[in-house]
Short mmCIF file of C-alpha atoms in Angstrom, two decimals:
data_model
loop_
_atom_site.label_atom_id
_atom_site.label_comp_id
_atom_site.label_asym_id
_atom_site.label_seq_id
_atom_site.Cartn_x
_atom_site.Cartn_y
_atom_site.Cartn_z
CA MET S 208 -45.73 9.91 -10.08
CA ALA S 209 -49.50 10.41 -9.69
CA ILE S 210 -51.38 7.69 -11.58
CA THR S 211 -54.79 8.81 -12.77
CA ARG S 212 -57.79 6.86 -13.93
CA GLN S 213 -57.11 8.19 -17.42
CA ASP S 214 -53.65 6.61 -17.28
CA LEU S 215 -55.20 3.25 -16.46
CA GLU S 216 -57.88 3.56 -19.15
CA ALA S 217 -55.17 4.22 -21.74
CA ASP S 218 -52.92 1.50 -20.25
CA ARG S 219 -50.10 4.04 -20.01
CA LEU S 220 -48.54 2.40 -16.96
CA ARG S 221 -47.92 -0.87 -18.79
CA THR S 222 -46.63 1.00 -21.83
CA THR S 223 -44.15 2.87 -19.65
CA LEU S 224 -43.00 -0.19 -17.72
CA CYS S 225 -42.64 -2.34 -20.83
CA SER S 226 -39.67 -0.20 -21.86
CA SER S 227 -38.07 -0.34 -18.41
CA PRO S 228 -35.94 -2.96 -16.60
CA VAL S 229 -39.06 -4.28 -14.80
CA ALA S 230 -40.72 -5.41 -18.06
CA SER S 231 -39.91 -9.07 -17.37
CA SER S 232 -41.97 -8.99 -14.15
CA LEU S 233 -45.19 -7.97 -15.91
CA LEU S 234 -47.92 -10.54 -16.55
CA PRO S 235 -48.38 -11.02 -20.33
CA GLU S 236 -51.35 -9.10 -21.69
CA ALA S 237 -53.01 -12.31 -22.87
CA ASP S 238 -52.89 -13.70 -19.32
CA VAL S 239 -54.33 -10.47 -17.89
CA GLU S 240 -57.19 -10.60 -20.40
CA ARG S 241 -57.84 -14.29 -19.69
CA SER S 242 -58.01 -13.63 -15.95
CA LEU S 243 -60.43 -10.75 -16.51
CA CYS S 244 -62.73 -12.79 -18.74
CA GLU S 245 -62.76 -15.77 -16.36
CA THR S 246 -63.65 -13.54 -13.41
CA LEU S 247 -66.44 -11.83 -15.34
CA ALA S 248 -67.84 -15.22 -16.33
CA GLN S 249 -68.01 -16.22 -12.67
CA ARG S 250 -69.72 -13.05 -11.44
CA PRO S 251 -72.58 -13.72 -9.03
CA HIS S 252 -76.16 -12.86 -9.99
CA ALA S 253 -77.97 -12.03 -6.77
CA PRO S 254 -81.63 -11.12 -7.40
CA ASP S 255 -81.44 -8.03 -5.19
CA MET S 256 -78.39 -6.63 -7.01
CA ASN S 257 -79.98 -6.23 -10.48
CA GLY S 258 -76.70 -7.19 -12.14
CA ASP S 259 -74.56 -4.86 -10.01
CA VAL S 260 -71.50 -6.29 -8.23
CA TRP S 261 -69.59 -5.51 -5.05
CA LEU S 262 -65.84 -4.82 -4.96
CA PHE S 263 -64.05 -5.40 -1.63
CA GLY S 264 -61.23 -3.04 -0.73
CA TYR S 265 -58.81 -3.66 2.13
CA GLY S 266 -55.86 -1.39 1.24
CA SER S 267 -55.58 1.49 -1.19
CA LEU S 268 -59.05 0.78 -2.60
CA ILE S 269 -60.46 2.00 0.73
CA TRP S 270 -59.11 5.51 0.30
CA ASN S 271 -58.74 5.67 -3.48
CA PRO S 272 -61.16 3.26 -5.21
CA MET S 273 -60.91 5.03 -8.58
CA VAL S 274 -63.86 3.03 -9.96
CA VAL S 275 -67.39 4.13 -10.77
CA HIS S 276 -69.67 3.08 -7.91
CA THR S 277 -73.10 4.00 -6.64
CA GLU S 278 -72.71 2.92 -3.02
CA SER S 279 -69.98 2.17 -0.48
CA ARG S 280 -70.37 0.32 2.80
CA LEU S 281 -68.32 -1.33 5.51
CA ALA S 282 -67.97 -5.08 5.05
CA THR S 283 -66.18 -7.99 6.69
CA VAL S 284 -64.76 -11.04 4.97
CA HIS S 285 -64.11 -14.22 6.98
CA GLY S 286 -61.38 -16.70 6.13
CA TYR S 287 -58.85 -14.05 5.09
CA HIS S 288 -56.92 -11.34 6.89
CA ARG S 289 -54.99 -8.24 5.86
CA GLY S 290 -51.19 -8.12 6.12
CA PHE S 291 -48.04 -6.79 4.51
CA TYR S 292 -47.38 -9.88 2.45
CA LEU S 293 -46.25 -8.51 -0.90
CA TYR S 294 -42.87 -6.96 -1.70
CA SER S 295 -43.33 -3.90 -3.90
CA LYS S 296 -40.50 -3.22 -6.34
CA ILE S 297 -42.47 -0.91 -8.62
CA ASN S 298 -45.36 0.88 -6.90
CA ARG S 299 -43.97 1.48 -3.41
CA GLY S 300 -40.33 0.51 -3.73
CA THR S 301 -37.55 -0.38 -6.16
CA TRP S 302 -35.57 -3.49 -7.00
CA ASP S 303 -32.73 -2.26 -4.79
CA ASN S 304 -34.99 -1.09 -1.95
CA PRO S 305 -38.33 -2.92 -2.06
CA GLY S 306 -41.26 -1.74 0.00
CA LEU S 307 -44.27 -3.76 1.11
CA VAL S 308 -47.98 -3.54 0.29
CA LEU S 309 -51.01 -5.30 1.69
CA GLY S 310 -52.54 -8.55 0.60
CA LEU S 311 -55.35 -10.81 1.81
CA ASP S 312 -53.99 -14.11 3.07
CA ARG S 313 -55.67 -17.19 4.53
CA GLY S 314 -57.13 -17.24 8.01
CA GLY S 315 -58.89 -14.83 10.33
CA CYS S 316 -61.10 -12.02 9.11
CA CYS S 317 -60.77 -8.56 7.60
CA THR S 318 -62.94 -5.45 7.69
CA GLY S 319 -62.79 -3.11 4.73
CA MET S 320 -65.08 -1.33 2.29
CA VAL S 321 -67.28 -2.63 -0.50
CA PHE S 322 -68.15 -0.55 -3.53
CA ARG S 323 -71.23 -1.26 -5.65
CA ILE S 324 -70.39 -1.17 -9.36
CA PRO S 325 -73.41 -0.72 -11.68
CA SER S 326 -74.14 -3.60 -14.04
CA HIS S 327 -73.74 -1.58 -17.24
CA VAL S 328 -70.13 -0.60 -16.44
CA VAL S 329 -68.85 -3.75 -14.72
CA GLU S 330 -66.61 -4.87 -17.59
CA GLN S 331 -65.28 -1.35 -18.13
CA GLU S 332 -64.49 -0.88 -14.43
CA PHE S 333 -62.94 -4.33 -14.06
CA ARG S 334 -60.59 -3.58 -16.93
CA VAL S 335 -59.38 -0.49 -15.05
CA LEU S 336 -58.99 -2.62 -11.91
CA TRP S 337 -57.00 -5.30 -13.72
CA ARG S 338 -54.59 -2.69 -15.08
CA ARG S 339 -54.14 -1.42 -11.53
CA GLU S 340 -54.00 -4.64 -9.50
CA MET S 341 -53.02 -7.44 -11.86
CA MET S 342 -49.95 -6.10 -13.67
CA THR S 343 -47.61 -8.68 -12.17
CA GLY S 344 -50.08 -11.45 -11.27
CA ALA S 345 -49.37 -11.03 -7.55
CA TYR S 346 -53.05 -11.52 -6.69
CA HIS S 347 -55.82 -14.01 -7.45
CA PRO S 348 -59.22 -12.39 -8.12
CA ARG S 349 -61.84 -14.18 -6.05
CA TRP S 350 -65.56 -13.80 -5.36
CA LEU S 351 -65.55 -13.92 -1.56
CA ARG S 352 -68.46 -14.02 0.86
CA VAL S 353 -68.79 -10.78 2.83
CA ARG S 354 -71.13 -9.42 5.49
CA LEU S 355 -72.13 -5.80 5.10
CA ASP S 356 -71.98 -3.20 7.87
CA GLN S 357 -70.16 -5.59 10.24
CA SER S 358 -73.51 -7.07 11.26
CA PRO S 359 -73.52 -10.78 12.18
CA ASP S 360 -77.20 -10.90 11.22
CA ALA S 361 -76.75 -9.37 7.77
CA PRO S 362 -77.14 -11.76 4.84
CA GLU S 363 -73.93 -12.73 3.10
CA GLN S 364 -73.08 -11.14 -0.24
CA ARG S 365 -70.44 -11.96 -2.84
CA ALA S 366 -67.74 -9.39 -3.55
CA LEU S 367 -64.69 -9.38 -5.78
CA ALA S 368 -61.44 -9.27 -3.81
CA PHE S 369 -57.78 -9.63 -4.71
CA VAL S 370 -56.15 -12.30 -2.54
CA MET S 371 -52.48 -13.24 -2.34
CA ASN S 372 -50.94 -15.49 -4.96
CA ARG S 373 -48.58 -17.45 -2.75
CA GLN S 374 -46.65 -18.70 -5.78
CA HIS S 375 -45.71 -15.18 -6.85
CA PRO S 376 -42.00 -14.38 -6.36
CA GLY S 377 -42.94 -11.21 -4.48
CA TYR S 378 -44.93 -13.09 -1.83
CA ALA S 379 -43.24 -12.27 1.48
CA GLY S 380 -45.11 -14.60 3.84
CA ARG S 381 -45.41 -13.81 7.54
CA LEU S 382 -42.75 -11.28 8.50
CA PRO S 383 -41.81 -9.95 11.95
CA ASP S 384 -42.92 -6.39 12.66
CA SER S 385 -39.32 -5.17 12.68
CA HIS S 386 -38.79 -6.32 9.09
CA VAL S 387 -42.07 -4.81 7.90
CA VAL S 388 -41.23 -1.46 9.51
CA ALA S 389 -37.72 -1.49 8.04
CA CYS S 390 -39.20 -2.00 4.56
CA LEU S 391 -41.83 0.71 5.01
CA ARG S 392 -39.65 3.44 6.50
CA HIS S 393 -37.60 4.54 3.51
CA ALA S 394 -38.86 2.64 0.45
CA CYS S 395 -40.41 4.73 -2.32
CA GLY S 396 -41.72 3.70 -5.75
CA LEU S 397 -43.69 5.06 -8.68
CA TYR S 398 -46.74 5.72 -6.50
CA GLY S 399 -44.85 7.28 -3.60
CA PRO S 400 -43.47 6.24 -0.18
CA ALA S 401 -44.38 2.88 1.32
CA ARG S 402 -44.96 4.54 4.70
CA GLU S 403 -47.59 6.78 3.13
CA TYR S 404 -49.46 3.68 1.94
CA LEU S 405 -49.65 2.44 5.55
CA HIS S 406 -50.69 5.84 6.87
CA GLN S 407 -53.39 6.37 4.26
CA THR S 408 -54.88 2.94 4.89
CA LEU S 409 -55.02 3.63 8.63
CA LEU S 410 -56.69 6.99 8.00
CA GLY S 411 -59.14 5.47 5.52
CA LEU S 412 -60.23 2.84 8.04
CA ALA S 413 -60.41 5.35 10.90
CA THR S 414 -62.65 7.59 8.80
CA HIS S 415 -65.20 4.77 8.85
CA GLY S 416 -64.72 3.97 12.53
CA VAL S 417 -62.57 0.88 11.98
CA ASP S 418 -59.57 0.22 14.22
CA ASP S 419 -56.91 -2.15 12.89
CA PRO S 420 -54.53 -2.97 15.78
CA TYR S 421 -51.96 -4.55 13.44
CA LEU S 422 -51.64 -1.49 11.20
CA ALA S 423 -51.70 0.87 14.19
CA ARG S 424 -48.93 -1.12 15.87
CA LEU S 425 -46.75 -0.90 12.76
CA TRP S 426 -47.33 2.86 12.49
CA HIS S 427 -46.39 3.43 16.15
CA GLN S 428 -43.24 1.33 15.71
CA LEU S 429 -42.31 3.27 12.59
CA GLN S 430 -42.72 6.55 14.46
CA ALA S 431 -40.61 5.22 17.33
CA CYS S 432 -37.83 4.36 14.87
CA ASP S 433 -38.05 7.88 13.45
CA ALA S 434 -37.82 9.37 16.94
CA ALA S 435 -34.85 7.18 17.91
CA GLU S 436 -33.03 8.10 14.70
CA ALA S 437 -33.69 11.80 15.25
CA ALA S 438 -32.49 11.62 18.86
CA ALA S 439 -29.29 9.83 17.83
CA ALA S 440 -28.46 12.26 15.03
CA PRO S 441 -25.76 14.88 15.80
CA CYS S 442 -27.33 18.18 16.86
CA THR S 443 -26.48 21.34 15.00
CA ALA S 444 -25.04 24.16 17.07
CA GLY S 445 -27.64 25.72 19.31
CA THR S 446 -30.37 23.24 18.34
CA PRO S 447 -31.70 20.95 21.10
CA PRO S 448 -32.22 17.26 20.25
CA ALA S 449 -35.69 16.31 19.05
CA THR S 450 -37.95 14.70 21.61
CA SER S 451 -39.84 11.52 20.81
CA ALA S 452 -43.11 13.46 20.65
CA SER S 453 -41.77 16.12 18.28
CA ALA S 454 -40.10 13.54 16.07
CA ALA S 455 -43.34 11.58 15.82
CA GLN S 456 -45.18 14.75 14.84
CA GLN S 457 -42.53 15.49 12.22
CA ALA S 458 -43.04 11.99 10.83
CA ASP S 459 -46.80 12.58 10.56
CA ASP S 460 -46.19 15.93 8.86
CA ALA S 461 -43.76 14.37 6.43
CA VAL S 462 -46.27 11.71 5.40
CA ALA S 463 -49.07 14.26 5.05
CA ALA S 464 -46.87 16.42 2.82
CA THR S 465 -46.35 13.58 0.35
CA ILE S 466 -50.01 12.62 -0.15
CA HIS S 467 -51.13 12.76 -3.79
CA PRO S 468 -54.85 12.64 -4.60
CA HIS S 469 -54.63 10.17 -7.49
CA GLU S 470 -52.22 7.53 -6.22
CA THR S 471 -53.01 3.83 -6.32
CA VAL S 472 -51.31 0.70 -5.15
#
């Protein structure tokens, strides 16, 4: 299922899910609207921004922001780090086979992208964001301090970011790599495979020259699991067993083949 901006503008995703078994997990519309209004009321007013605001992306927003913006730049937030802390039973998994998606949790730092949203469309764009990110209340919207372009000398700015709601039933906490990889390997939800979400985030960061050792480690472990599974599988007559290298390449090809241009998380 490829979710488009038009789907979010028309709130089609909520309409669809409200008539499905996952309806009980959705945040009531009144609570979504209250959260949106409270966040807008707290928006920073930096003199050099002329009413524009920054949005900080650390996962799917990096490679598919789907919001109107006039500028995008690398940025680092301190006090939070990126990790697979949220079970996904809708977007990247199911109730029977949940996947995992990224969240910002306390401690450390995180490099991602900021997108400058023009002042005259802030409310419009935030409403699209809330329909994308706040359906289940898994995140808290926060105005975090960020430094642009990874420069320690750059002045701090405020940017909207979605941080983990530790009270949410989907909050996974700190998981061992083996558990994360097991959740990512075969889970698939409305927006596609969980493994694709990891791969796209890695590619999005690499495009901007950012190396994330944690995400890279998970991807290598996932590929190793694929290779081991392929090597252990019975060979068909006349077909040699797959090598680790060829199996890893097949895994990359499989992910690339499932990429959809309009997916969100």
